[in-house]
Short mmCIF file of C-alpha atoms in Angstrom, two decimals:
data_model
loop_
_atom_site.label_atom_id
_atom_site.label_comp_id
_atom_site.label_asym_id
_atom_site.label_seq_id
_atom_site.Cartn_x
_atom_site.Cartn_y
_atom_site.Cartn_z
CA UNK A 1 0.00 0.00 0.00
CA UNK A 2 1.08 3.82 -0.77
CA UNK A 3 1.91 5.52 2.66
CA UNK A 4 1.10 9.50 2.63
CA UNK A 5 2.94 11.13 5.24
CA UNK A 6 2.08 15.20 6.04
CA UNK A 7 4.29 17.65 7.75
CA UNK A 8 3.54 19.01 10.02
CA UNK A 9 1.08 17.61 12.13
CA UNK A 10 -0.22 20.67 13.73
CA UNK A 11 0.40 24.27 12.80
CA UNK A 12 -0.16 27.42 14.58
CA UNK A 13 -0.89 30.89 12.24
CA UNK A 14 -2.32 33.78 12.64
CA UNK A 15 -5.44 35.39 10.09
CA UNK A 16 -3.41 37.15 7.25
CA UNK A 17 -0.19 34.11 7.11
CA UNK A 18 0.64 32.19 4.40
CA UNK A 19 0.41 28.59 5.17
CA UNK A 20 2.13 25.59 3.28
CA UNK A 21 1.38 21.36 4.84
CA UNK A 22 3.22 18.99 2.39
CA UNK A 23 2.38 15.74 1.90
CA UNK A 24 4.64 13.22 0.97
CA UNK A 25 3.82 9.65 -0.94
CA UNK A 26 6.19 6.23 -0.19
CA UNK A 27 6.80 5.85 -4.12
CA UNK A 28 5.37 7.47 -6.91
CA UNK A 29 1.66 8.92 -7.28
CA UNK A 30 2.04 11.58 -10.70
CA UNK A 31 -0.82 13.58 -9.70
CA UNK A 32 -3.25 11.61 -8.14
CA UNK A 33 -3.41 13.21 -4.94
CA UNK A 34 -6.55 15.28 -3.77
CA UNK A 35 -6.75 17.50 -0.42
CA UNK A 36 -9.76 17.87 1.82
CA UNK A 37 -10.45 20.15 4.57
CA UNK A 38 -12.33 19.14 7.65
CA UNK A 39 -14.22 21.38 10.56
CA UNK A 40 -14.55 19.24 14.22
CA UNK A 41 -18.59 17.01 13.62
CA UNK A 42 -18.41 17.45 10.09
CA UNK A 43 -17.75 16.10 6.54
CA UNK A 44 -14.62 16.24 5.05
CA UNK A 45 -14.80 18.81 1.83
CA UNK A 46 -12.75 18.65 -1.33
CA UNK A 47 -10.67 21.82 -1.62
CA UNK A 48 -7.80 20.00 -4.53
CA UNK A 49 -8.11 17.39 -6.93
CA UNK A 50 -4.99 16.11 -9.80
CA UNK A 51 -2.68 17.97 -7.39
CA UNK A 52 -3.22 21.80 -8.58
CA UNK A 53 -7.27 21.52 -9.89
CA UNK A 54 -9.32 24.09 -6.84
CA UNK A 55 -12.87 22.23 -6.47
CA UNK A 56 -15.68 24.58 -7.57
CA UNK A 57 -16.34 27.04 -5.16
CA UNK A 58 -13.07 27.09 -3.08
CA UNK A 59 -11.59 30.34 -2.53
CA UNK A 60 -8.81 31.37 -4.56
CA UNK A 61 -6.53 31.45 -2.08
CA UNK A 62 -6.24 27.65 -1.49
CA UNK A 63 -3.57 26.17 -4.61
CA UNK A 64 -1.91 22.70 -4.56
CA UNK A 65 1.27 21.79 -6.26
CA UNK A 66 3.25 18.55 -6.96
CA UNK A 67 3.51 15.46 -8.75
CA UNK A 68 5.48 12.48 -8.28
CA UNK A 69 5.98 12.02 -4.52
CA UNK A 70 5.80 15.65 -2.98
CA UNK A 71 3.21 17.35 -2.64
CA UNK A 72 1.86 21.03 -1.36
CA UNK A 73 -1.41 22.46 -0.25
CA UNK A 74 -0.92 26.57 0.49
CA UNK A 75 -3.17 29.13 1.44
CA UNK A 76 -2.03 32.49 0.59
CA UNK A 77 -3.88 34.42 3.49
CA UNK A 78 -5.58 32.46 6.14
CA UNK A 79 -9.04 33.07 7.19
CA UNK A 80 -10.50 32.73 10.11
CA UNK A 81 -12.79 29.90 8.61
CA UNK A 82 -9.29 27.81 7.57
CA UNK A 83 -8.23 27.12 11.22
CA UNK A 84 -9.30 23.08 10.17
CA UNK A 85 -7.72 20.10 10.04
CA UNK A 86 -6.37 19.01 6.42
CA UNK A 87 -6.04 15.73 4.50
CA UNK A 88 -4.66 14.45 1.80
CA UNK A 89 -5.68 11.43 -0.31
CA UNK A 90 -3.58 9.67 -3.34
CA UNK A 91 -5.87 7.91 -5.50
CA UNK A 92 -3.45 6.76 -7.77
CA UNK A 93 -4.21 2.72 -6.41
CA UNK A 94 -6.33 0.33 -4.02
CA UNK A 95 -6.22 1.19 -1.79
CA UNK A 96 -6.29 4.91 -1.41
CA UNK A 97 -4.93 6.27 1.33
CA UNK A 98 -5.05 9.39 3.48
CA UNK A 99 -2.48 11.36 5.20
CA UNK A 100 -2.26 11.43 9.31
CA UNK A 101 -3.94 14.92 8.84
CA UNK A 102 -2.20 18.47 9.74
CA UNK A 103 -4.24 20.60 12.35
CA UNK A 104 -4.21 24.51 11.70
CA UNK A 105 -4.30 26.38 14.91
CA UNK A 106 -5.08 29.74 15.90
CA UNK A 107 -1.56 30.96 16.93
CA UNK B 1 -29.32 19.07 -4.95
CA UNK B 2 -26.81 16.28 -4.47
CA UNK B 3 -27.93 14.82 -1.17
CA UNK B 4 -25.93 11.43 0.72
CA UNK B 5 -27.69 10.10 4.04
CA UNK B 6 -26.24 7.02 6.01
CA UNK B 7 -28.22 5.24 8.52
CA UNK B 8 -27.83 2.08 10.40
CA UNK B 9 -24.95 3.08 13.06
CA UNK B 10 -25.46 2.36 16.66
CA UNK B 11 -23.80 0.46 19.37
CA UNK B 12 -22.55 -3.32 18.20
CA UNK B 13 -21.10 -6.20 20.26
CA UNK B 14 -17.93 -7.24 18.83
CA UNK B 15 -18.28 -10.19 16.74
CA UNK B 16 -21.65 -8.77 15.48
CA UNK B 17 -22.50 -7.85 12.19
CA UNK B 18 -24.51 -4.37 11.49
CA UNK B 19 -25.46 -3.15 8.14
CA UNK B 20 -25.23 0.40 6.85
CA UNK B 21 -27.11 2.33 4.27
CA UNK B 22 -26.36 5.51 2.06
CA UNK B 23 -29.55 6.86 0.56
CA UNK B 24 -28.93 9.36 -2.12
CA UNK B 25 -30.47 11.70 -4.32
CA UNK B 26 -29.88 14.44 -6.67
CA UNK B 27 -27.74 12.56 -9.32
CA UNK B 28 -27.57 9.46 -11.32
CA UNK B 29 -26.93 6.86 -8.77
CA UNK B 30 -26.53 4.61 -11.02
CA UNK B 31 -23.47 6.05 -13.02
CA UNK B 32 -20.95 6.54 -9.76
CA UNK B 33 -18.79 4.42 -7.77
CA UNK B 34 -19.49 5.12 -4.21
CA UNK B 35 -16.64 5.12 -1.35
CA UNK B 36 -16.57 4.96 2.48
CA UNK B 37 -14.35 6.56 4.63
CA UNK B 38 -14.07 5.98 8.27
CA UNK B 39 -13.23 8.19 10.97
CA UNK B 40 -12.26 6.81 14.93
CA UNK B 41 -13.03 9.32 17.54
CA UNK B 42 -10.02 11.75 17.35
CA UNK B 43 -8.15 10.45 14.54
CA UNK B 44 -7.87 10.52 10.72
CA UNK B 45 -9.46 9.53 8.04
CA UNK B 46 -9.39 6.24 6.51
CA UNK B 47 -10.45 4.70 3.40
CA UNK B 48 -12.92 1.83 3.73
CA UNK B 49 -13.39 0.87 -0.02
CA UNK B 50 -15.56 1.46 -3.17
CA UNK B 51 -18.24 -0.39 -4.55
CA UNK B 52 -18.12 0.58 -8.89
CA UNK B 53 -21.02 1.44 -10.69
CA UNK B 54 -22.89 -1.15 -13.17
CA UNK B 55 -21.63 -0.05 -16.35
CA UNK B 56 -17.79 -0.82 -14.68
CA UNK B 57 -18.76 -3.84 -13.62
CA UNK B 58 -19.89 -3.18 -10.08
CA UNK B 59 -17.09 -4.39 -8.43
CA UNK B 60 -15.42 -3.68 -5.53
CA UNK B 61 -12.15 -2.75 -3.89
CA UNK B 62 -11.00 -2.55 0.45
CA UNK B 63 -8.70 -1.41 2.34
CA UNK B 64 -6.55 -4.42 3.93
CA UNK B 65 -8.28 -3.88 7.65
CA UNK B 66 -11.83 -4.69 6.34
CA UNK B 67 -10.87 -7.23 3.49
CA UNK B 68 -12.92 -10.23 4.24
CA UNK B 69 -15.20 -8.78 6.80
CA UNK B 70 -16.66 -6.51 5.01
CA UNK B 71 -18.71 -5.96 1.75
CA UNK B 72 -20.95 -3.68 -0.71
CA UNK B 73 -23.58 -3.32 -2.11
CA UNK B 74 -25.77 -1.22 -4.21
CA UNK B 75 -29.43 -1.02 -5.23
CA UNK B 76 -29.53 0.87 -8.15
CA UNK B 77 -33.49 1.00 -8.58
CA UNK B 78 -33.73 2.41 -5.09
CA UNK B 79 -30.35 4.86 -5.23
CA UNK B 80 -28.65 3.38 -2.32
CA UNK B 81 -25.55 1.87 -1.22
CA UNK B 82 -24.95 -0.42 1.71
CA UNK B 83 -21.85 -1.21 3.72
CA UNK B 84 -22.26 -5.03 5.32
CA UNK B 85 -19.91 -5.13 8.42
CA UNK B 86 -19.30 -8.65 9.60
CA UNK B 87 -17.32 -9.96 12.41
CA UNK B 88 -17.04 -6.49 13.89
CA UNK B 89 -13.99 -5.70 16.40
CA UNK B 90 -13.76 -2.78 18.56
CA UNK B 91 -11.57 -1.36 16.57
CA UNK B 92 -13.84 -0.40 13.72
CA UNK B 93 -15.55 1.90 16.03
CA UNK B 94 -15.76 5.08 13.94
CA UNK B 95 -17.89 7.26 12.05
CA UNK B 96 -18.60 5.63 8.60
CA UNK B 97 -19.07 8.31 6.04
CA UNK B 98 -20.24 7.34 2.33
CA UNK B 99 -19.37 9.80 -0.80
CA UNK B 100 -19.47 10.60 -4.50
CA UNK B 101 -16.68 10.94 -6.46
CA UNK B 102 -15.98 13.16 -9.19
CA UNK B 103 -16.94 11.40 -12.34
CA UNK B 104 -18.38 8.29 -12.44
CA UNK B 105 -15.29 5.77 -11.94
CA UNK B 106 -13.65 8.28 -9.34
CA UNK B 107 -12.97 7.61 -5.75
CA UNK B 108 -12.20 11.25 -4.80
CA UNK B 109 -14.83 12.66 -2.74
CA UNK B 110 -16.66 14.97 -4.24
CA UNK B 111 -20.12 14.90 -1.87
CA UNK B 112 -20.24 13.17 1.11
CA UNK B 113 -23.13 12.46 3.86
CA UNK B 114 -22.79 13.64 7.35
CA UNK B 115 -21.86 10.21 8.48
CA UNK B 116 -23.25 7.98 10.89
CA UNK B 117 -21.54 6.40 14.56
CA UNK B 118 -20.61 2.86 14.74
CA UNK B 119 -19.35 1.70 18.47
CA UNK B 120 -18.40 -1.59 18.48
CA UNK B 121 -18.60 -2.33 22.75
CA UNK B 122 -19.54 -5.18 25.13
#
């Protein structure tokens, strides 16, 4: 199975940073990794699909870049509605699998 | 409006079996794959499987923890999809969430219901 490790596993920022969480994939992927975002008693929601491709109706400031085995979600300017936890997914074979999850915190 | 509902969660002895169901609406059920993802109390998420629609055969794939203990199903005529937990351990206590994927084959999660609690407990 494909192992997706993200970096780091928490991360405090304040409303204005810029924010990067990489995820990393055990061999190759291309660019079959999407990224979700996910508020505490809710549904995870697609923010990044093929790597780079923003889900209709995600703010411009959330971009993904990679291919291969590294990966990056950034958001250029944190909101107050980001402070989530994020996860990414390679779909690239059965199984998929998810990242451990990075938690942004209100610094 | 695409709309996913599970039911059938609730509190399992281990060993048990306990079937759930995604009821869906607002899209051709028929011409998606439909995942689950599973979510312990505090921790990441984790891929369950996918169950393909007709026209790819309508087969299935699992992750390696539920292979052999686990299965899915679809009715197509009735837009739903069912998750058949066998042999249940306490460590598939989670919240089982089903979703959509993209296009029809795709396993990325595109809408997803709100999930429903499984606690697998003597």
């Amino acid at each position: 199975d494909i192992q997706m490790t993200q970096s780091p596993s928490t991360l405090s920022a304040s409303v204005g940073d810029r924010v990067t969480i990489t995820c990393r994939a055990s061999q190759s992927i291309s660019g079959w990794l999407a990224w979700y975002q996910q508020k505490p008693g809710e549904a995870p929601n697609l923010l990044i699909y093929k790597a780079s491709s923003l889900e209709s109706g995600v703010p411009s400031r959330f971009s993904g870049s990679g291919s291969g085995t590294e990966f990056t979600l950034t958001i250029s300017s944190m909101q107050p509605d980001d402070f989530a936890t994020y996860y990414c997914q390679q779909y690239s074979s059965y199984p998929n699998t998810f990242g451990q999850g990075t938690k942004l915190e209100i610094k | 409006e695409v709309q996913l509902v599970e039911s059938g969660g609730g509190l399992v002895q281990p060993g048990r079996s306990l079937r759930l169901s995604c009821a869906v609406s607002g899209f051709n059920f028929g011409d998606y794959a439909m995942s689950w993802v599973r979510q312990a109390p505090g921790k990441g998420l984790e891929w369950v499987g996918l169950i393909r629609s007709q026209p790819y055969g309508g087969t299935t794939e699992y992750a390696a923890s539920v292979k052999g203990r686990f299965s899915f199903s679809r009715d197509d005529s009735k837009s739903i999809a069912f998750l058949q937990m066998n042999s249940l351990k306490t460590e598939d206590t989670a919240v089982y969430y089903c979703s959509r994927g993209l296009y029809s084959s795709s396993s990325v999660g595109r809408y997803w219901g709100q999930g429903t609690l499984v606690t697998v407990s003597s």
